[in-house]
mmCIF file with all atom_site columns, C-alpha atoms in Angstrom:
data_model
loop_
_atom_site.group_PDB
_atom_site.id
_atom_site.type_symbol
_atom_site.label_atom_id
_atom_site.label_alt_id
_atom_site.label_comp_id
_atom_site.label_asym_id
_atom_site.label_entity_id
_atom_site.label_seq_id
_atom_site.pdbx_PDB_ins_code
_atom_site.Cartn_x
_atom_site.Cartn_y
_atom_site.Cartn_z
_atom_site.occupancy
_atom_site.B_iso_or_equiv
_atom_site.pdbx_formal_charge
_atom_site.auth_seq_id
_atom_site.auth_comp_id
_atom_site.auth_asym_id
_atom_site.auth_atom_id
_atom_site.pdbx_PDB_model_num
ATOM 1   C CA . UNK A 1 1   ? 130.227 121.532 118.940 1.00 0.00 ? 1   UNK A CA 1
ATOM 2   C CA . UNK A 1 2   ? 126.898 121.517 117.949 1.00 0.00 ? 2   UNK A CA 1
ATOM 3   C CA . UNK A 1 3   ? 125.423 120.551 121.088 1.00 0.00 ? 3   UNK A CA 1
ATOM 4   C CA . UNK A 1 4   ? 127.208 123.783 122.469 1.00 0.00 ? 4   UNK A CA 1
ATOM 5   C CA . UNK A 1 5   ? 125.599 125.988 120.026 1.00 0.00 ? 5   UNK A CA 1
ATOM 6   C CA . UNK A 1 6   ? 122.036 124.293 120.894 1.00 0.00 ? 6   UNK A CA 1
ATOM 7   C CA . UNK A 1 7   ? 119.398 126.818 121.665 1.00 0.00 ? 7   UNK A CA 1
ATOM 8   C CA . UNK A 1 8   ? 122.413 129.518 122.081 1.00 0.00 ? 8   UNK A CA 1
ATOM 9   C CA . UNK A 1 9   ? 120.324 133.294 121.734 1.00 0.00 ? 9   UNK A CA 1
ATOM 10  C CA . UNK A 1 10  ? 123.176 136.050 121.062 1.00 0.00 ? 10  UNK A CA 1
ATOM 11  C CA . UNK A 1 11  ? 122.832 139.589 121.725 1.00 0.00 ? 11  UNK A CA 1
ATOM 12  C CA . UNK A 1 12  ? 123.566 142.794 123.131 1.00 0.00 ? 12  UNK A CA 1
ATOM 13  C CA . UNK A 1 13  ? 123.694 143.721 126.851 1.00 0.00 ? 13  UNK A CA 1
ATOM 14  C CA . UNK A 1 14  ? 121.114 146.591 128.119 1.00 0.00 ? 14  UNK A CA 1
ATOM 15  C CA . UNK A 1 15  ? 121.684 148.125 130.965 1.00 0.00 ? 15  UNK A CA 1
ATOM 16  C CA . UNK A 1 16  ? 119.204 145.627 132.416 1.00 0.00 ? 16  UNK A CA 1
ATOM 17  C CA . UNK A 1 17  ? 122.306 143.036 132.159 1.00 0.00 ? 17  UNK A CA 1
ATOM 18  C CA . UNK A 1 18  ? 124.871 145.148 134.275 1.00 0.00 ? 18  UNK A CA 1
ATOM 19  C CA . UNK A 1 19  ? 124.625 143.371 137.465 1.00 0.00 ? 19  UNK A CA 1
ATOM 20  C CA . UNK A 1 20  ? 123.997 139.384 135.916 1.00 0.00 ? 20  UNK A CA 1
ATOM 21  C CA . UNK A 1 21  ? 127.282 140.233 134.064 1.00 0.00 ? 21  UNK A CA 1
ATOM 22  C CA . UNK A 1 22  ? 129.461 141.487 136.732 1.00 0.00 ? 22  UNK A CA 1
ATOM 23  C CA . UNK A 1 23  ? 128.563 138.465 138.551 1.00 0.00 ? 23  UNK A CA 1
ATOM 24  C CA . UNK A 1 24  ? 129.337 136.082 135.554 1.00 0.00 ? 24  UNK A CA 1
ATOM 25  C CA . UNK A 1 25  ? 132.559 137.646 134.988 1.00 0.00 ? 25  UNK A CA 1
ATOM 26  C CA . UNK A 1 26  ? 133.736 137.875 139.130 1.00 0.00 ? 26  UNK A CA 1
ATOM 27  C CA . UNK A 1 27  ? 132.720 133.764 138.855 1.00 0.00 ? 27  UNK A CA 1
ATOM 28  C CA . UNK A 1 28  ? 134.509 132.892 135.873 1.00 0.00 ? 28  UNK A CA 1
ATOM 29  C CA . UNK A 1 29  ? 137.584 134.607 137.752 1.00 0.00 ? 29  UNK A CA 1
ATOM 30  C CA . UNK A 1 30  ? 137.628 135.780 140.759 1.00 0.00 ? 30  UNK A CA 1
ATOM 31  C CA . UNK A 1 31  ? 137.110 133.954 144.957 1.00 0.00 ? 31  UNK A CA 1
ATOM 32  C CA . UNK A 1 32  ? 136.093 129.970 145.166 1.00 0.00 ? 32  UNK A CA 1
ATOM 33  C CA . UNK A 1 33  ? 133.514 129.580 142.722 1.00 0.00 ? 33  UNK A CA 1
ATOM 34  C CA . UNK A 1 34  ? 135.254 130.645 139.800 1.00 0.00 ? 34  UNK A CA 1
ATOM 35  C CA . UNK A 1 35  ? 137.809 126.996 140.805 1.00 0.00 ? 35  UNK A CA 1
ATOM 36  C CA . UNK A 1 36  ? 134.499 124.566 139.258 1.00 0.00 ? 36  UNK A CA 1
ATOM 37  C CA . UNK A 1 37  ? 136.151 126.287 135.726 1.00 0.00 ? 37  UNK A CA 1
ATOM 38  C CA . UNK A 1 38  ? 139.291 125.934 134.230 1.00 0.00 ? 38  UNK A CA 1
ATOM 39  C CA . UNK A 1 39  ? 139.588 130.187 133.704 1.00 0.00 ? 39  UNK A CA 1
ATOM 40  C CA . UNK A 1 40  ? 140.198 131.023 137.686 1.00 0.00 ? 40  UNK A CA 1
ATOM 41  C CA . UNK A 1 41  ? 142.405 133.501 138.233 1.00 0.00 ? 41  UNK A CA 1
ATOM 42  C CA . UNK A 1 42  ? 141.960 133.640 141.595 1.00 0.00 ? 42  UNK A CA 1
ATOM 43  C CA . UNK A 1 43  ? 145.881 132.280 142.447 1.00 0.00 ? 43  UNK A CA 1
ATOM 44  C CA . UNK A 1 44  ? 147.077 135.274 140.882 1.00 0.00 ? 44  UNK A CA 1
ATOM 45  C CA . UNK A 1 45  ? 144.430 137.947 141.728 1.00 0.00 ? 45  UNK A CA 1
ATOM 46  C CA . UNK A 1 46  ? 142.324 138.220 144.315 1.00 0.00 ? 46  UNK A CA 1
ATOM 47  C CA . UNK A 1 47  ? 139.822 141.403 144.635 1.00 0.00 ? 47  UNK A CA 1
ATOM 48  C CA . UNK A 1 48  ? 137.195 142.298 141.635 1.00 0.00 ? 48  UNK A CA 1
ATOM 49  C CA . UNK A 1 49  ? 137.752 141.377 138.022 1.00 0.00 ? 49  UNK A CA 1
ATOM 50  C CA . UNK A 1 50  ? 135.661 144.647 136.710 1.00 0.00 ? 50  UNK A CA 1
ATOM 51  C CA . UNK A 1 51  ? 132.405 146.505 138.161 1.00 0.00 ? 51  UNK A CA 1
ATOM 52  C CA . UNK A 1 52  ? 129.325 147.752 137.251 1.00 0.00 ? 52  UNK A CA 1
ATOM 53  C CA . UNK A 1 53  ? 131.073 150.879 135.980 1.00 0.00 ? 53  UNK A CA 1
ATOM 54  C CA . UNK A 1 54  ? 133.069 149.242 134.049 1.00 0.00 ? 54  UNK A CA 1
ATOM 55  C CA . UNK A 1 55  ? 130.461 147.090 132.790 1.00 0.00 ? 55  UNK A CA 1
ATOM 56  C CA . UNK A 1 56  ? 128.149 150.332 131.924 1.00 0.00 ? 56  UNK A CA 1
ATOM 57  C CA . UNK A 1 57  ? 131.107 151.954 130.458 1.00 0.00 ? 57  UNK A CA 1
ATOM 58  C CA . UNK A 1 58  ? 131.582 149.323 127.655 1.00 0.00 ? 58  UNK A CA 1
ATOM 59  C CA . UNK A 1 59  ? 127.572 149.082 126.826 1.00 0.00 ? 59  UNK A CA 1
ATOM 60  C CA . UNK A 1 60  ? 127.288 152.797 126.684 1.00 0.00 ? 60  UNK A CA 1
ATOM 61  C CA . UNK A 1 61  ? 130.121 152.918 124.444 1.00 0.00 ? 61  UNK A CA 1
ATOM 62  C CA . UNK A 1 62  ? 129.439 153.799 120.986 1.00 0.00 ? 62  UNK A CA 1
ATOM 63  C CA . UNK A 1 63  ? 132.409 152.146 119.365 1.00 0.00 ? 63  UNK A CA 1
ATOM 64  C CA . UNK A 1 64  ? 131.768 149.115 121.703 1.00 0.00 ? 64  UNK A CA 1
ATOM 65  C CA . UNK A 1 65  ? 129.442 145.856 122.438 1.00 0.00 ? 65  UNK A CA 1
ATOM 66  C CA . UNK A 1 66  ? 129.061 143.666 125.086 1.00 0.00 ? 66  UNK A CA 1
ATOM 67  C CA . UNK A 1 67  ? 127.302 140.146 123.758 1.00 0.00 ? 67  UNK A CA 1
ATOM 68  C CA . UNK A 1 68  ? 125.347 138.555 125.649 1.00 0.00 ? 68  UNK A CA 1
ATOM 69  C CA . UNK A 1 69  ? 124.783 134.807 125.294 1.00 0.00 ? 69  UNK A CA 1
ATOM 70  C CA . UNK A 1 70  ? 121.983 133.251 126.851 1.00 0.00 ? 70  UNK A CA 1
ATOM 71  C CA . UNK A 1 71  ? 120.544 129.559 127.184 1.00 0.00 ? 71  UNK A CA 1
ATOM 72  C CA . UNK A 1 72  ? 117.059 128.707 128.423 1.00 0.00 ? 72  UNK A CA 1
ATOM 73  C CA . UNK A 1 73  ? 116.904 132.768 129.048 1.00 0.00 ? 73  UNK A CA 1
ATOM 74  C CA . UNK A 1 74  ? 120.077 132.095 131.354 1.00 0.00 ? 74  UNK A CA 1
ATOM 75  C CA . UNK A 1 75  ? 122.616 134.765 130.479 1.00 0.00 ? 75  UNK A CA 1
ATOM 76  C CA . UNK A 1 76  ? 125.934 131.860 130.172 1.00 0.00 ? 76  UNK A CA 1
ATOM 77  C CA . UNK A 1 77  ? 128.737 133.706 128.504 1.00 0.00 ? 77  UNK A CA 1
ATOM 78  C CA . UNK A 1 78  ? 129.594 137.742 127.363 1.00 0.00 ? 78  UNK A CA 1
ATOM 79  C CA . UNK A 1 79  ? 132.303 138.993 125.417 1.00 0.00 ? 79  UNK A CA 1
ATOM 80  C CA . UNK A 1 80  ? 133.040 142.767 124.478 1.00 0.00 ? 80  UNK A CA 1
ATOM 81  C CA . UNK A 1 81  ? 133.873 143.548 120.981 1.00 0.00 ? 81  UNK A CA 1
ATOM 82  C CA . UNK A 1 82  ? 135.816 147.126 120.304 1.00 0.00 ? 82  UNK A CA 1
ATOM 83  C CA . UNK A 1 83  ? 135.941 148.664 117.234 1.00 0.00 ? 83  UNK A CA 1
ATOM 84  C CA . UNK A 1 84  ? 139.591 149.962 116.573 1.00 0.00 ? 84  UNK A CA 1
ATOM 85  C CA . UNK A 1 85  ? 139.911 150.487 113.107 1.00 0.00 ? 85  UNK A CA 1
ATOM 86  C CA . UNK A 1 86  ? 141.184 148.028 110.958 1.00 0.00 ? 86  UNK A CA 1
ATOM 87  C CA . UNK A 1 87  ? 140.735 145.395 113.839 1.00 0.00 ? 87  UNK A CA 1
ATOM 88  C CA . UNK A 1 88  ? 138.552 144.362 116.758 1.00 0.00 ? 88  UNK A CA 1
ATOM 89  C CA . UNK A 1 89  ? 139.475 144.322 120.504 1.00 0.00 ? 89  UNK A CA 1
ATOM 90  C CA . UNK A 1 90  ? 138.202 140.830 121.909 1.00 0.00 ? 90  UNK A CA 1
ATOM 91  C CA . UNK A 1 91  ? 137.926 141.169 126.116 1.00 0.00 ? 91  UNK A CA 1
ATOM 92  C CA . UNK A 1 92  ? 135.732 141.043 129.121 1.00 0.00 ? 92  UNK A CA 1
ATOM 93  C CA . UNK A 1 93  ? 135.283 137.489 127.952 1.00 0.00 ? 93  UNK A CA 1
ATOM 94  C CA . UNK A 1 94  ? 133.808 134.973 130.653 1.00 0.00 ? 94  UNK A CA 1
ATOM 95  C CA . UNK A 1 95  ? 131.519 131.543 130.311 1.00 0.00 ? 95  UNK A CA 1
ATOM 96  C CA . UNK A 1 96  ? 129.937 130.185 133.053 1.00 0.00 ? 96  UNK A CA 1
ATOM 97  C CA . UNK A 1 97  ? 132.163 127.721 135.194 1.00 0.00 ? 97  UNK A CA 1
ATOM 98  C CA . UNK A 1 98  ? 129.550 124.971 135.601 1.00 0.00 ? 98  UNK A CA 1
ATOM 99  C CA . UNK A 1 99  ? 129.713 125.169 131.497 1.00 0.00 ? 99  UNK A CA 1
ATOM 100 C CA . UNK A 1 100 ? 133.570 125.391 130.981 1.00 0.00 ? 100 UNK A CA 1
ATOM 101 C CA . UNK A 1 101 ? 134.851 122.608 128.979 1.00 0.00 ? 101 UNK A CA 1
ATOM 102 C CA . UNK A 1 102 ? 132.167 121.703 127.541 1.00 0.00 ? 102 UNK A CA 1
ATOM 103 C CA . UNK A 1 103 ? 132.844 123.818 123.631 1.00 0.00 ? 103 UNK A CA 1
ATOM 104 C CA . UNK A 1 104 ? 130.861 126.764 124.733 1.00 0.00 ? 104 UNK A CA 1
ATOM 105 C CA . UNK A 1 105 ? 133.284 129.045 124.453 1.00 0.00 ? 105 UNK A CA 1
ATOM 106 C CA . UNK A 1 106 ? 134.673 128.231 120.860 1.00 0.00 ? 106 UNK A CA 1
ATOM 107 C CA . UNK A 1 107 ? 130.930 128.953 119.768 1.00 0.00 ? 107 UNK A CA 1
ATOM 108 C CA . UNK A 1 108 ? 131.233 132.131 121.350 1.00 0.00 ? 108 UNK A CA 1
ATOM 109 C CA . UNK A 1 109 ? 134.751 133.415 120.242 1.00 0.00 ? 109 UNK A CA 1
ATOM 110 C CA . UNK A 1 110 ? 133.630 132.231 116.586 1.00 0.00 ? 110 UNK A CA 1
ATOM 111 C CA . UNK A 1 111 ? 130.482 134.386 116.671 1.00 0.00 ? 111 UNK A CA 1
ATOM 112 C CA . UNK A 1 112 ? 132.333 137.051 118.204 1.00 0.00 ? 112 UNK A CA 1
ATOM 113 C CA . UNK A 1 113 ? 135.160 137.121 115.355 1.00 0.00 ? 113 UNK A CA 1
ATOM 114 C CA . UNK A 1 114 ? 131.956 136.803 112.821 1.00 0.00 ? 114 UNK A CA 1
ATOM 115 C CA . UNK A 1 115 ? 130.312 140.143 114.235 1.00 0.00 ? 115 UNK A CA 1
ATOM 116 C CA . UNK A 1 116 ? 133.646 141.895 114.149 1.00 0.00 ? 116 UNK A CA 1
ATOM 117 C CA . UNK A 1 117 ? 134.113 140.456 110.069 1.00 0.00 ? 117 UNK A CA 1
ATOM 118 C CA . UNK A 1 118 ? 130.848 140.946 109.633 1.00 0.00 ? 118 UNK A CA 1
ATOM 119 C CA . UNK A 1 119 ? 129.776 144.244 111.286 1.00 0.00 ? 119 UNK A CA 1
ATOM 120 C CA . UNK A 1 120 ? 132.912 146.300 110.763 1.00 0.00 ? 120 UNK A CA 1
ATOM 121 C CA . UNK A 1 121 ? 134.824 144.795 108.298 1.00 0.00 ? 121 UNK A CA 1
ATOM 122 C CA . UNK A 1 122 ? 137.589 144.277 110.734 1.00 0.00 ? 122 UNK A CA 1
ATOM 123 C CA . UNK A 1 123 ? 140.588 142.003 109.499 1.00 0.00 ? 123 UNK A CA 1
ATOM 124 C CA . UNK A 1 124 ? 141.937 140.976 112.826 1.00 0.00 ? 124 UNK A CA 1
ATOM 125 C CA . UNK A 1 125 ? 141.258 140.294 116.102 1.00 0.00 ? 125 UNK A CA 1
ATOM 126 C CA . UNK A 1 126 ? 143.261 141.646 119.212 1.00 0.00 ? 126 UNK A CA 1
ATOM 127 C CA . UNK A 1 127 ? 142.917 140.467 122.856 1.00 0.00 ? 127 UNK A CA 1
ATOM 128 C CA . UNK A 1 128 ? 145.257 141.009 125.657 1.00 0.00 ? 128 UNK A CA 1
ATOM 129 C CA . UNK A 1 129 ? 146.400 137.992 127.662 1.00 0.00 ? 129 UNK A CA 1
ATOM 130 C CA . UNK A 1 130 ? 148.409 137.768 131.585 1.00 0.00 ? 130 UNK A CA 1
ATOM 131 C CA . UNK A 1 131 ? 151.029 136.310 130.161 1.00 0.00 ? 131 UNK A CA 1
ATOM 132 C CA . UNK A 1 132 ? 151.829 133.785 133.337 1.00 0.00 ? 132 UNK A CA 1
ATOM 133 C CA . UNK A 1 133 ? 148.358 131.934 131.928 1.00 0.00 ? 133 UNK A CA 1
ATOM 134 C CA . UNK A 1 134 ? 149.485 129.802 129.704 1.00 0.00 ? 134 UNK A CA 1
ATOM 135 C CA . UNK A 1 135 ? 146.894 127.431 129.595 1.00 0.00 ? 135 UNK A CA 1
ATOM 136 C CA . UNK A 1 136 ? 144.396 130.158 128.251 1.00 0.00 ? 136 UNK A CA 1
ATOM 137 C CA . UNK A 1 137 ? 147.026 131.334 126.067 1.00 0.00 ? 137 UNK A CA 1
ATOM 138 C CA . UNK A 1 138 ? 146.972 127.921 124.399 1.00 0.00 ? 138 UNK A CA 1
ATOM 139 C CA . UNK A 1 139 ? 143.628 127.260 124.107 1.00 0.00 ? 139 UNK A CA 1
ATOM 140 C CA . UNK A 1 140 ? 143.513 131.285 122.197 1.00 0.00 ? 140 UNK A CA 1
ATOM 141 C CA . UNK A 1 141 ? 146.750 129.397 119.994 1.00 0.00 ? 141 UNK A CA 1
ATOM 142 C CA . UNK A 1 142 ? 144.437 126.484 119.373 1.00 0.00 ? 142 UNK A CA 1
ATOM 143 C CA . UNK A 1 143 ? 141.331 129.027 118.008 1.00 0.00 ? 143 UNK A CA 1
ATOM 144 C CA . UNK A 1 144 ? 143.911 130.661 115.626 1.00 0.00 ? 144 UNK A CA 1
ATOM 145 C CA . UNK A 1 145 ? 145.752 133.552 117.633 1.00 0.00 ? 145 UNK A CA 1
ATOM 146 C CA . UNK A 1 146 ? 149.369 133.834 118.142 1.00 0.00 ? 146 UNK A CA 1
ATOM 147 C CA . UNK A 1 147 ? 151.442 135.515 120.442 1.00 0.00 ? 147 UNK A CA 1
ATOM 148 C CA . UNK A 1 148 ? 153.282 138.979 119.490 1.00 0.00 ? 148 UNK A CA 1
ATOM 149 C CA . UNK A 1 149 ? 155.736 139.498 122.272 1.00 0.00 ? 149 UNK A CA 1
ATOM 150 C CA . UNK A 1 150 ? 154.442 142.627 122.745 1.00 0.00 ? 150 UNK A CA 1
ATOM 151 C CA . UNK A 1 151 ? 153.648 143.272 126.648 1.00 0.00 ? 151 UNK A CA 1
ATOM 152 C CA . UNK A 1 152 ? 151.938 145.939 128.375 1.00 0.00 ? 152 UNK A CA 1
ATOM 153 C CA . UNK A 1 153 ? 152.338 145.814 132.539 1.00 0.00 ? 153 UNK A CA 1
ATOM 154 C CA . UNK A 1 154 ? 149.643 145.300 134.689 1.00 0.00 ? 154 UNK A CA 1
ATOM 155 C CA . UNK A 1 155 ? 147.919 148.151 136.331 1.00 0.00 ? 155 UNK A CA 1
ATOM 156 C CA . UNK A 1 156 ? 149.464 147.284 139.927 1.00 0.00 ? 156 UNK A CA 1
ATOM 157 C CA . UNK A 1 157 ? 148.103 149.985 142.292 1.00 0.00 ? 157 UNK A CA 1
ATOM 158 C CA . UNK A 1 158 ? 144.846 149.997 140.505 1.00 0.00 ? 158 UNK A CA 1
ATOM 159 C CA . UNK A 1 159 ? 142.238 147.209 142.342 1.00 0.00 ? 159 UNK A CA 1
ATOM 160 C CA . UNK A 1 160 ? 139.625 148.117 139.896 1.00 0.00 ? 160 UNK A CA 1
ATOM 161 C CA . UNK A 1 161 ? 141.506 145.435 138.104 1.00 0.00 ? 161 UNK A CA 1
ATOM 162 C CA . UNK A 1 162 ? 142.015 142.841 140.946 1.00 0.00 ? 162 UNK A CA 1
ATOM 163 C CA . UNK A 1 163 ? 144.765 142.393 143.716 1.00 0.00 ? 163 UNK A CA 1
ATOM 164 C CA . UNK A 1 164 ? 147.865 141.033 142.412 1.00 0.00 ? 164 UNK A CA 1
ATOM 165 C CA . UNK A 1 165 ? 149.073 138.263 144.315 1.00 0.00 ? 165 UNK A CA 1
ATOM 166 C CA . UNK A 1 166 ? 152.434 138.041 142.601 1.00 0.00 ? 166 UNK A CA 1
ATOM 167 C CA . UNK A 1 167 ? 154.817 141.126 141.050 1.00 0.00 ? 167 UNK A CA 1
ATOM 168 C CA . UNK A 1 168 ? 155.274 139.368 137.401 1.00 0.00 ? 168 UNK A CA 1
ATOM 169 C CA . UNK A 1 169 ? 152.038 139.943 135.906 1.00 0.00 ? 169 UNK A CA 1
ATOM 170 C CA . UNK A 1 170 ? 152.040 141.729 132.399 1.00 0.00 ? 170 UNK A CA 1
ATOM 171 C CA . UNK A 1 171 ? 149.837 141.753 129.106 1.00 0.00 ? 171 UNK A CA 1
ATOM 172 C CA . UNK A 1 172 ? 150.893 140.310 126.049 1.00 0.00 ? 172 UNK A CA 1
ATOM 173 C CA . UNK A 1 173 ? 149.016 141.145 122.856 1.00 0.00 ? 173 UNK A CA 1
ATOM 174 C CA . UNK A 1 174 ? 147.393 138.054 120.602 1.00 0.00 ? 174 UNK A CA 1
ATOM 175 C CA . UNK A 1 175 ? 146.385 138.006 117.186 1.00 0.00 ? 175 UNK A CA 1
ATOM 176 C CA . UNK A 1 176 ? 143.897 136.640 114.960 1.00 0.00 ? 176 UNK A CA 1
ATOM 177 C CA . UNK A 1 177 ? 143.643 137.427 111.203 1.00 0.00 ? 177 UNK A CA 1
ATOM 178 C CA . UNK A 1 178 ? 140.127 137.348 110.897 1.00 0.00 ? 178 UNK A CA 1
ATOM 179 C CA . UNK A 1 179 ? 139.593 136.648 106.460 1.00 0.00 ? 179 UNK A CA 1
ATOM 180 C CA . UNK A 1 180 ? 139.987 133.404 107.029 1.00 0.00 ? 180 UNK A CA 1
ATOM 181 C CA . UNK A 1 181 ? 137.622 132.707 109.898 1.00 0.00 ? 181 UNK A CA 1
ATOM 182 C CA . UNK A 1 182 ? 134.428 130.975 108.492 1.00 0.00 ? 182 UNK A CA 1
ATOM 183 C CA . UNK A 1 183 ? 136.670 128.056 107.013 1.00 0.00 ? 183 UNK A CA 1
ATOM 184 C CA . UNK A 1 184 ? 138.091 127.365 110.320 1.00 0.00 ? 184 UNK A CA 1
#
């Protein structure tokens, strides 16, 4: 793990960033490229995975953050961190597929959880999940979440988040108690 953390630099996205993240997040998802990573969802959606709008909208957002991780001044993974009382939405979370695999993104979701602890006292973590990807879903069980059963549908209709290529896609909430992080 600590070769994934080597020479990691965390920190927030300007409005600089907005088009190097839309691009990381459309390859960790979205068309052919985002296939050299293990996080494609491009047999389920095709279209965008977010814009710059989108992308602007969480920066610009006062109860919101959108880290940046960079390597070699490479921007290689982002994550958005909401402030919602209690506990902290976790989304908008893409690595690099030439770097999937490799423990990169456990070093990100555990500095992510460590902001949230750290900068707003938050005692969980929520993310929303397609429920049909169960591999993801397991690797969230393996970093601590759990499922809740509670689903929210997709937004069919709406492209802004991508072209469903099947009718079964919903949300389902996961949960991470966060007071217990820095021993894990």
């Amino acid at each position: 793990m600590e070769s994934a953390a080597t020479a990691l630099v965390f920190r927030d996205a300007t409005d600089a960033d907005v088009d190097t993240l839309v691009a990381l997040i459309e390859s960790a998802y979205r068309g052919d490229s985002s296939r050299a990573g293990w996080t494609t969802e491009a047999d389920i959606l095709e279209g965008q995975r977010t814009d710059p709008e989108g992308v602007l909208e969480v920066i610009k957002s006062p109860d919101s953050r959108l880290l940046t991780v960079e390597r070699e001044g490479r921007v290689v993974a982002c994550c958005q961190l909401e402030h919602r009382g209690a506990h902290a939405y976790f989304g908008m979370f893409a690595v690099s597929p030439a770097l999937q695999g490799a423990g990169l993104g456990k070093v990100v979701i555990a500095e992510a959880e460590r902001l949230a602890r750290e900068t707003w006292d938050a005692t969980e973590m929520h993310m929303t999940v397609i429920t049909v990807r169960e591999d993801l879903i397991a690797w969230y069980e393996r970093r601590g979440y759990r499922r809740t059963g509670k689903t929210t549908p997709f937004p069919y209709g709406d492209e802004r988040f991508g072209i469903p290529q099947r009718d079964d896609l919903e949300f389902e909430l996961l949960v991470k108690e966060l007071k217990d992080t820095e021993l894990a």
